[in-house]
Coordinates of C-alpha atoms in Angstrom, one line a residue:
M21 CA 11.4 33.9 15.2
S22 CA 12.7 31.0 13.2
R23 CA 15.9 30.7 15.3
S24 CA 13.9 30.4 18.5
L25 CA 11.5 27.9 16.9
L26 CA 14.4 25.8 15.6
K27 CA 16.1 25.8 19.0
S28 CA 12.8 24.8 20.7
T29 CA 12.2 22.1 18.1
S30 CA 15.7 20.8 18.7
V31 CA 15.0 20.5 22.4
V32 CA 11.7 18.7 21.9
S33 CA 13.2 16.5 19.1
G34 CA 16.1 15.5 21.2
L35 CA 14.0 14.5 24.2
T36 CA 11.4 12.9 22.0
L37 CA 14.2 11.0 20.3
A38 CA 15.2 9.6 23.7
S39 CA 11.6 8.6 24.3
R40 CA 11.3 7.0 20.8
V41 CA 14.5 5.1 21.2
L42 CA 13.3 3.8 24.5
G43 CA 9.9 3.1 22.9
L44 CA 11.7 0.9 20.3
V45 CA 13.6 -0.8 23.1
R46 CA 10.2 -1.4 24.8
E47 CA 8.7 -3.0 21.7
I48 CA 11.9 -5.1 21.1
T49 CA 11.7 -6.3 24.7
L50 CA 8.0 -7.2 24.3
A51 CA 8.5 -8.9 21.0
R52 CA 11.4 -10.9 22.3
A53 CA 9.6 -11.9 25.5
F54 CA 6.1 -12.6 24.2
G55 CA 6.2 -12.7 20.4
A56 CA 3.2 -11.7 18.3
G57 CA 0.4 -13.7 19.8
P58 CA -2.7 -13.7 22.0
L59 CA -1.0 -12.6 25.2
L60 CA 0.5 -9.5 23.6
D61 CA -2.6 -8.9 21.6
A62 CA -4.6 -8.7 24.8
F63 CA -2.1 -6.2 26.3
F64 CA -2.1 -4.0 23.3
I65 CA -5.9 -3.9 23.3
A66 CA -5.9 -2.9 27.0
L67 CA -3.3 -0.2 26.3
M68 CA -5.1 1.0 23.2
L69 CA -8.4 1.9 24.9
P70 CA -7.1 4.4 27.4
N71 CA -4.8 5.8 24.7
L72 CA -7.9 6.5 22.6
G73 CA -9.3 8.5 25.4
R74 CA -6.0 10.3 25.8
R75 CA -6.1 11.4 22.2
I76 CA -9.5 12.9 22.7
F77 CA -9.1 14.5 26.2
A78 CA -5.4 15.2 26.3
E79 CA -3.4 15.4 23.0
G80 CA -6.6 16.0 20.9
A81 CA -9.5 18.2 21.8
F82 CA -8.4 19.6 25.1
S83 CA -4.9 20.7 24.4
Q84 CA -5.9 22.2 21.0
A85 CA -8.7 24.2 22.7
F86 CA -6.9 25.0 25.9
V87 CA -3.6 26.4 24.5
P88 CA -5.1 29.3 22.6
V89 CA -7.4 30.4 25.5
F90 CA -4.5 30.0 28.0
T91 CA -2.1 32.0 25.7
E92 CA -4.6 34.8 25.3
T93 CA -5.2 35.0 29.0
R94 CA -1.4 35.0 29.7
T95 CA -0.7 37.7 27.1
Q96 CA -3.6 40.0 27.9
Q97 CA -4.3 39.6 31.6
G98 CA -2.4 39.3 34.8
H99 CA -0.8 36.3 36.6
D100 CA -3.7 36.1 39.0
Q101 CA -6.2 35.5 36.1
V102 CA -3.8 32.9 34.6
R103 CA -3.6 31.1 38.0
D104 CA -7.4 31.2 38.4
L105 CA -7.9 29.8 34.9
T106 CA -5.5 27.0 35.7
A107 CA -7.4 26.2 38.9
V108 CA -10.8 25.9 37.4
V109 CA -9.7 24.0 34.3
M110 CA -7.6 21.5 36.3
G111 CA -10.4 20.9 38.8
T112 CA -13.1 20.5 36.2
L113 CA -11.1 18.3 33.9
G114 CA -9.9 16.2 36.8
A115 CA -13.5 15.6 38.0
I116 CA -14.7 14.6 34.6
L117 CA -11.8 12.3 34.0
T118 CA -12.2 10.6 37.4
L119 CA -15.8 9.8 36.5
V120 CA -14.8 8.5 33.1
T121 CA -12.1 6.3 34.7
V122 CA -14.4 4.8 37.3
I123 CA -16.9 3.9 34.5
G124 CA -14.2 2.5 32.3
C125 CA -12.9 0.2 35.0
L126 CA -16.3 -1.1 35.9
C127 CA -17.2 -1.7 32.3
A128 CA -13.9 -3.4 31.3
P129 CA -15.4 -6.8 30.4
L130 CA -18.0 -5.1 28.2
M131 CA -15.4 -2.9 26.4
V132 CA -13.2 -6.0 25.6
W133 CA -16.3 -7.8 24.4
A134 CA -17.3 -4.9 22.1
F135 CA -13.9 -3.8 20.8
A136 CA -12.1 -7.1 20.6
P137 CA -14.7 -9.4 19.0
G138 CA -12.0 -11.9 18.1
F139 CA -11.5 -12.6 21.8
R140 CA -15.0 -13.9 22.2
A141 CA -14.0 -17.3 21.0
D142 CA -11.5 -17.6 23.8
P143 CA -12.9 -16.8 27.3
D144 CA -9.5 -16.9 28.9
Q145 CA -8.2 -14.2 26.5
A146 CA -11.3 -12.1 27.1
A147 CA -10.9 -12.4 30.8
L148 CA -7.2 -11.5 30.6
G149 CA -8.0 -8.4 28.5
A150 CA -10.6 -7.2 31.0
A151 CA -8.1 -7.7 33.9
L152 CA -5.4 -5.8 32.1
L153 CA -7.8 -3.0 31.2
R154 CA -8.8 -2.4 34.8
W155 CA -5.2 -1.5 35.5
T156 CA -4.4 0.4 32.3
F157 CA -7.6 2.5 32.0
P158 CA -6.7 4.9 34.9
Y159 CA -3.7 5.9 32.7
L160 CA -6.2 8.0 30.8
M161 CA -6.8 10.3 33.8
F162 CA -3.1 10.7 34.7
I163 CA -1.8 11.3 31.2
S164 CA -4.6 13.8 30.5
L165 CA -3.7 15.9 33.5
T166 CA -0.1 15.5 32.5
S167 CA -0.9 16.9 29.1
M168 CA -2.6 19.9 30.6
A169 CA 0.4 20.6 32.7
G170 CA 2.6 20.2 29.6
S171 CA 0.5 22.6 27.6
I172 CA 1.0 25.3 30.3
L173 CA 4.7 24.8 30.4
N174 CA 4.9 24.9 26.6
S175 CA 3.1 28.2 26.6
Y176 CA 5.9 29.6 28.7
G177 CA 8.5 28.2 26.4
Q178 CA 9.4 25.3 28.6
F179 CA 9.4 22.3 26.3
A180 CA 11.9 20.0 28.0
V181 CA 9.9 18.6 31.0
P182 CA 6.8 17.8 29.0
A183 CA 8.8 16.2 26.2
A184 CA 10.6 14.0 28.7
A185 CA 7.5 12.6 30.3
P186 CA 6.9 9.8 27.8
V187 CA 10.3 8.4 28.7
I188 CA 8.8 7.3 32.1
L189 CA 6.2 5.0 30.5
N190 CA 8.8 3.3 28.4
V191 CA 11.2 2.8 31.3
C192 CA 8.4 1.3 33.4
I193 CA 7.2 -1.2 30.8
I194 CA 10.8 -2.2 29.9
A195 CA 11.6 -2.8 33.6
S196 CA 8.4 -4.8 34.1
A197 CA 9.1 -7.0 31.1
W198 CA 12.5 -7.8 32.6
I199 CA 11.0 -8.4 36.0
S200 CA 8.6 -11.0 34.7
A201 CA 8.3 -12.4 31.1
D202 CA 5.8 -15.0 32.3
S203 CA 2.7 -12.7 32.8
V204 CA 1.5 -9.6 30.9
M205 CA -0.3 -8.4 34.0
V206 CA 3.0 -6.9 35.2
L207 CA 2.9 -4.7 32.1
A208 CA -0.5 -3.4 33.1
Y209 CA 0.8 -2.5 36.6
A210 CA 3.7 -0.7 35.0
V211 CA 1.3 1.4 32.9
F212 CA -0.6 2.5 36.0
L213 CA 2.6 3.4 37.8
A214 CA 3.9 5.3 34.8
G215 CA 0.8 7.5 34.7
V216 CA 1.3 8.6 38.3
L217 CA 5.0 9.3 37.8
Q218 CA 4.4 11.3 34.6
L219 CA 1.9 13.6 36.3
V220 CA 4.1 14.1 39.4
S221 CA 7.1 14.9 37.1
Q222 CA 5.3 18.1 35.9
L223 CA 4.4 19.5 39.2
P224 CA 7.8 21.1 40.3
S225 CA 7.9 23.1 37.1
L226 CA 4.4 24.3 37.6
M227 CA 5.2 25.3 41.2
K228 CA 8.2 27.4 40.0
L229 CA 5.7 29.3 37.7
R230 CA 3.3 29.7 40.7
L231 CA 0.7 27.8 38.6
L232 CA -0.1 25.0 40.9
P233 CA -3.3 26.3 42.7
R234 CA -5.9 24.2 44.5
P235 CA -8.1 22.7 41.8
R236 CA -11.6 24.0 41.7
F237 CA -14.6 22.4 40.0
A238 CA -16.4 25.1 38.0
L239 CA -18.3 23.6 35.1
R240 CA -20.2 26.9 34.5
D241 CA -17.2 29.2 34.6
P242 CA -17.3 31.2 31.3
R243 CA -13.7 30.3 30.5
V244 CA -14.4 26.6 31.0
L245 CA -17.5 26.9 28.8
R246 CA -15.4 28.6 26.1
I247 CA -12.8 25.9 26.2
G248 CA -15.6 23.3 26.1
K249 CA -17.2 25.0 23.1
L250 CA -13.9 25.0 21.3
M251 CA -13.4 21.3 22.3
L252 CA -16.8 20.1 21.1
P253 CA -16.1 19.9 17.4
V254 CA -12.6 18.6 18.0
V255 CA -14.0 15.9 20.3
I256 CA -16.4 14.9 17.5
G257 CA -13.6 14.8 15.0
S258 CA -11.3 12.9 17.4
S259 CA -14.0 10.5 18.2
V260 CA -14.5 9.7 14.6
A261 CA -10.7 9.1 14.4
Q262 CA -10.9 6.8 17.3
V263 CA -13.8 5.0 15.8
S264 CA -11.6 4.3 12.8
L265 CA -8.8 3.0 15.0
L266 CA -11.3 0.9 16.9
L267 CA -12.7 -0.5 13.7
N268 CA -9.2 -1.5 12.5
T269 CA -8.2 -3.1 15.8
S270 CA -11.5 -4.9 16.1
L271 CA -11.1 -6.3 12.5
A272 CA -7.5 -7.3 13.3
T273 CA -8.7 -9.5 16.2
L274 CA -10.8 -11.4 13.7
I275 CA -8.0 -11.9 11.2
A276 CA -5.5 -14.0 13.1
D277 CA -3.6 -14.3 16.4
G278 CA -0.8 -11.8 16.2
A279 CA -2.5 -9.4 13.8
V280 CA -3.0 -6.7 16.5
S281 CA 0.7 -7.0 17.4
W282 CA 1.8 -6.9 13.7
L283 CA -0.1 -3.6 13.3
N284 CA 1.3 -2.3 16.5
F285 CA 4.9 -3.1 15.7
G286 CA 4.6 -1.6 12.2
S287 CA 3.0 1.5 13.6
R288 CA 5.8 1.8 16.1
L289 CA 8.4 2.0 13.3
M290 CA 6.3 4.6 11.5
E291 CA 5.8 6.6 14.7
F292 CA 9.5 6.7 15.5
P293 CA 10.5 9.4 12.9
T294 CA 7.1 11.1 13.4
G295 CA 7.8 11.5 17.0
I296 CA 11.3 12.8 16.5
F297 CA 10.4 15.8 14.4
A298 CA 6.8 15.8 13.2
I299 CA 5.2 16.0 16.7
A300 CA 8.1 18.3 17.8
V301 CA 7.5 20.8 15.1
G302 CA 3.7 20.7 15.6
T303 CA 4.2 21.2 19.4
V304 CA 6.5 24.1 19.0
I305 CA 4.6 26.1 16.4
L306 CA 1.2 26.0 18.1
P307 CA 2.0 28.5 20.9
S308 CA 3.9 30.6 18.3
L309 CA 1.0 30.6 15.9
S310 CA -1.4 31.4 18.7
S311 CA 0.8 34.4 19.7
R312 CA 1.0 35.6 16.1
H313 CA -2.8 35.4 15.8
T314 CA -3.3 37.3 19.1
E315 CA -0.8 40.0 17.9
R316 CA -2.7 40.2 14.6
S317 CA 0.4 39.5 12.6
P318 CA -0.8 37.5 9.5
E319 CA 2.6 37.7 7.7
Q320 CA 4.4 36.2 10.7
F321 CA 1.6 33.6 11.0
S322 CA 2.1 32.5 7.4
S323 CA 5.9 32.6 7.8
T324 CA 5.7 30.3 10.8
L325 CA 3.6 27.8 8.8
D326 CA 6.0 28.0 5.9
W327 CA 8.9 27.2 8.2
G328 CA 7.1 24.2 9.6
L329 CA 6.2 22.8 6.1
R330 CA 9.8 23.2 4.8
T331 CA 11.2 21.5 7.9
M332 CA 8.7 18.7 7.7
L333 CA 9.5 18.0 4.1
L334 CA 13.2 18.2 4.6
L335 CA 13.1 15.5 7.3
G336 CA 10.0 13.7 6.4
L337 CA 10.6 12.7 2.8
P338 CA 13.8 10.6 3.5
S339 CA 12.0 9.0 6.4
A340 CA 9.1 7.9 4.2
V341 CA 11.6 6.5 1.6
G342 CA 13.4 4.6 4.4
L343 CA 10.2 3.0 5.7
I344 CA 9.2 1.8 2.2
V345 CA 12.5 0.6 0.9
L346 CA 14.1 -0.6 4.2
G347 CA 10.9 -1.8 5.8
G348 CA 12.0 -5.5 5.8
P349 CA 15.5 -4.9 7.1
L350 CA 14.2 -2.6 9.8
T351 CA 11.7 -5.1 11.0
A352 CA 14.2 -8.0 10.9
A353 CA 16.9 -6.1 12.7
I354 CA 14.7 -4.5 15.4
F355 CA 12.0 -7.1 16.2
G356 CA 13.3 -10.4 14.8
H357 CA 14.5 -11.9 18.0
G358 CA 13.4 -14.4 20.6
Q359 CA 9.7 -15.4 20.3
F360 CA 9.2 -13.1 17.2
S361 CA 9.2 -15.6 14.3
D362 CA 10.2 -15.3 10.7
H363 CA 6.5 -15.2 9.8
D364 CA 6.0 -12.3 12.2
I365 CA 8.8 -10.4 10.5
R366 CA 7.1 -10.8 7.1
M367 CA 3.7 -9.8 8.3
T368 CA 5.0 -6.8 10.1
T369 CA 7.1 -5.7 7.1
W370 CA 4.0 -5.5 5.0
V371 CA 2.5 -3.2 7.6
V372 CA 5.6 -0.9 7.6
W373 CA 5.4 -0.6 3.8
A374 CA 1.7 0.4 4.0
Y375 CA 2.4 3.0 6.7
G376 CA 5.4 4.3 4.8
F377 CA 3.1 5.4 1.9
G378 CA 1.1 7.5 4.3
F379 CA 4.0 8.9 6.3
M380 CA 4.1 12.3 4.8
G381 CA 0.3 12.6 5.2
F382 CA 0.7 11.9 8.9
A383 CA 3.6 14.4 9.2
L384 CA 2.0 17.3 7.3
V385 CA -1.2 17.1 9.4
K386 CA 0.9 17.9 12.5
V387 CA 1.9 21.3 10.9
L388 CA -1.3 22.1 9.1
V389 CA -3.8 21.5 12.0
P390 CA -2.2 24.1 14.3
G391 CA -2.8 26.7 11.6
F392 CA -6.5 26.3 12.3
Y393 CA -6.5 25.7 16.1
A394 CA -4.2 28.7 16.7
R395 CA -7.0 30.8 15.2
Q396 CA -9.6 29.0 17.4
E397 CA -11.1 27.5 14.2
T398 CA -12.0 24.0 15.1
R399 CA -14.9 23.1 12.8
L400 CA -13.0 22.8 9.5
P401 CA -10.3 20.4 10.7
V402 CA -13.0 18.2 12.1
R403 CA -14.9 18.2 8.8
F404 CA -11.8 17.4 6.9
A405 CA -10.8 14.7 9.3
T406 CA -14.2 13.1 9.1
I407 CA -14.0 13.0 5.3
G408 CA -10.6 11.4 5.4
L409 CA -11.8 8.9 8.0
A410 CA -14.8 8.0 6.0
A411 CA -12.6 7.2 3.0
G412 CA -10.2 5.2 5.2
M413 CA -13.0 3.2 7.0
A414 CA -14.5 2.3 3.6
L415 CA -11.2 0.9 2.5
S416 CA -10.8 -1.0 5.7
L417 CA -14.1 -2.7 5.3
V418 CA -13.7 -3.4 1.6
S419 CA -10.2 -4.8 2.0
F420 CA -11.2 -6.9 5.1
F421 CA -14.1 -8.7 3.4
A422 CA -12.3 -9.0 0.1
T423 CA -9.2 -10.6 1.5
R424 CA -11.3 -13.0 3.7
Q425 CA -13.5 -13.9 0.7
L426 CA -10.5 -14.6 -1.5
K427 CA -8.5 -16.1 1.3
I428 CA -5.6 -13.8 0.7
E429 CA -2.8 -13.8 3.3
G430 CA -2.1 -10.4 4.8
A431 CA -5.6 -9.1 5.4
H432 CA -4.2 -6.8 8.1
V433 CA -2.3 -4.8 5.5
G434 CA -5.4 -3.3 4.1
L435 CA -6.1 -1.9 7.6
A436 CA -2.8 -0.1 7.6
L437 CA -3.3 1.2 4.1
S438 CA -6.7 2.7 5.1
T439 CA -5.0 4.7 7.9
S440 CA -2.5 6.0 5.3
L441 CA -5.3 7.0 3.0
T442 CA -7.0 8.9 5.9
A443 CA -3.9 10.9 6.6
W444 CA -3.4 11.9 2.9
V445 CA -7.0 13.0 2.4
N446 CA -6.9 15.0 5.6
S447 CA -3.6 16.8 4.9
I448 CA -4.6 17.7 1.3
L449 CA -7.9 19.2 2.5
L450 CA -6.2 21.2 5.3
Y451 CA -3.6 22.6 2.9
R452 CA -6.1 23.6 0.2
R453 CA -8.2 25.5 2.7
L454 CA -5.3 27.4 4.3
R455 CA -4.2 28.4 0.8
S456 CA -7.7 29.3 -0.5
D457 CA -8.4 31.4 2.6
G458 CA -5.1 33.3 2.2
I459 CA -4.0 32.2 5.7
Y460 CA -0.9 30.5 4.3
R461 CA 1.1 32.2 1.5
P462 CA 4.2 30.3 0.4
S463 CA 7.4 32.2 0.9
P464 CA 9.8 32.7 -2.1
G465 CA 12.3 29.9 -2.9
W466 CA 10.0 26.9 -3.0
G467 CA 11.0 25.9 -6.5
R468 CA 14.7 25.6 -5.7
F469 CA 13.9 24.0 -2.4
G470 CA 11.7 21.3 -4.0
L471 CA 14.2 20.5 -6.7
R472 CA 17.0 20.0 -4.2
L473 CA 14.7 17.6 -2.2
L474 CA 13.8 15.7 -5.3
V475 CA 17.4 15.1 -6.4
A476 CA 18.6 14.3 -2.9
N477 CA 15.8 11.8 -2.2
G478 CA 16.3 10.2 -5.6
L479 CA 20.0 9.6 -4.9
M480 CA 19.2 8.3 -1.4
T481 CA 16.6 5.9 -2.8
A482 CA 19.1 4.4 -5.1
V483 CA 21.5 3.7 -2.2
A484 CA 18.7 2.3 -0.1
L485 CA 17.5 -0.1 -2.8
Y486 CA 21.0 -1.4 -3.3
G487 CA 21.5 -1.9 0.5
A488 CA 18.1 -3.4 1.1
G489 CA 18.7 -6.6 -1.0
N490 CA 16.4 -9.6 -0.3
L491 CA 14.4 -10.0 3.0
A492 CA 15.3 -13.7 3.2
D493 CA 19.0 -12.7 3.3
W494 CA 18.3 -10.5 6.3
I495 CA 16.3 -13.1 8.1
A496 CA 19.2 -15.6 7.6
L497 CA 21.6 -13.3 9.4
D498 CA 22.1 -13.4 13.2
A499 CA 21.1 -10.4 15.3
L500 CA 24.5 -8.7 15.4
N501 CA 25.1 -8.9 11.7
R502 CA 21.6 -7.6 11.0
A503 CA 22.2 -4.6 13.2
L504 CA 25.6 -3.9 11.7
R505 CA 24.4 -4.2 8.1
L506 CA 21.4 -2.0 8.8
A507 CA 23.6 0.6 10.5
V508 CA 25.9 0.8 7.5
V509 CA 22.9 1.1 5.0
I510 CA 21.2 3.9 7.1
A511 CA 24.5 5.7 7.5
A512 CA 25.2 5.6 3.8
C513 CA 21.7 6.8 3.0
G514 CA 21.9 9.7 5.5
A515 CA 25.4 10.7 4.2
V516 CA 24.2 10.7 0.6
Y517 CA 21.1 12.7 1.4
F518 CA 22.6 15.5 3.4
L519 CA 25.8 15.7 1.3
S520 CA 23.6 16.0 -1.8
L521 CA 21.6 18.8 -0.2
W522 CA 24.9 20.5 0.7
A523 CA 26.3 20.1 -2.8
L524 CA 23.1 21.6 -4.2
G525 CA 23.5 24.7 -2.1
L526 CA 21.2 24.2 0.8
R527 CA 22.6 25.4 4.1
P528 CA 21.2 25.4 7.7
R529 CA 20.9 29.1 7.7
H530 CA 18.2 28.9 5.0
L531 CA 15.9 27.4 7.6
L532 CA 16.4 30.4 9.8
M533 CA 15.4 33.0 7.3
G534 CA 12.1 34.8 7.6
R535 CA 9.3 35.0 5.1
R536 CA 11.1 37.2 2.6
G537 CA 14.3 35.1 2.5
G538 CA 12.6 31.8 2.0
A539 CA 14.8 28.7 1.5
A540 CA 17.6 29.6 -0.9

């Protein structure tokens, strides 16, 4: 079990790594061409709104509700039933998303007015945001259908094609920025095209599985109603999460020109390691957990969760340390080119630090939430997410008004800290409930495993602090020397970390052991 999970995670991680590398190239290209200012702020707002819907319809409620039902149908019924389920869900989801897309495009000026209040003072920026949104909003429909196709392929153990889809968006935006650095409208056209191409890229694999039937609208089909019932509490929870993000983004438009971009670039650095392994682990274990639940195998269910938590801590802790200690060098080396000023580097660095403190919270949620959704338990995660979001939103409002009242520079940092607080509260509540319900029972060996991680991360932190130095020194370097110095520091940190773990007795085979073996 663990060997197949590790192999699948490696496939997803490798392809996601390619996507994240291209994502960084995309952000570097945008920062260099446009800098952190009103033009790029408008594009990020236009891209954010369909992405919020994507997290609700695609990567959020729909996929978490669809995968367990689809897996159950696939394991307990014949292929004809699986094909029919695919037809009715695809047709119903497609019809709903089409309606939402049409409404979104018609209401683009109203959405910009509501969700980007800082744009109201500049009619040209508001008009630009609305024009961009009319081209980016259809991405919601395309990527949601792409996510459904990817969920089906994941259930059959085919992780490569869905994991490769995000590469298309990055390539399209990078190419568009090179085509024209004078207008951000070209970026919006690229987002629309990417959505179409991402969906089309999934279709050949579905055809090979004979799971590309003619879509059929069937809102009253019992299976569709069941998925909808499972989705409802997750939609509520996801909506609350998006309200929090909308709040932070709206407040950022009131802080200063560039604040939206600073938050976006800082988030990109945090999401890079998250996407490499955190999302990969969560994606891989959900179908496995669903199968273990269907097979009524609680020990294997717990063992799978245990494997996910160990893997997440092994890779996540050094990533969190790197974001906090090396936030300045990372920002300077990656984004500090062209139109991206020294001031932008400092403002973005503060955001990276804030997200670094919440990194493990974000990562652990990716493992813990599937422990609920695989059992078709959707209410508790929503409740816990809502509690965390309430705490985060309170911090956002308090920090925003306090920094404005005191005229403190860096009001946007409080918004990033609020997001980190949300992640930690959510992950702690999820973990406590899985433990108290007896769903997750830690395997033997956690004491030794934790001690090894503590020592290895401590040694790595010392190396990172020595290599980080002063941010002003990094800013004074040219682009090549920044990159070379950062590469040396990161390589040294990685070498110290993994050599320390090896010296302390941790071996790759320990991550392949089942529940009884634990991590030696």
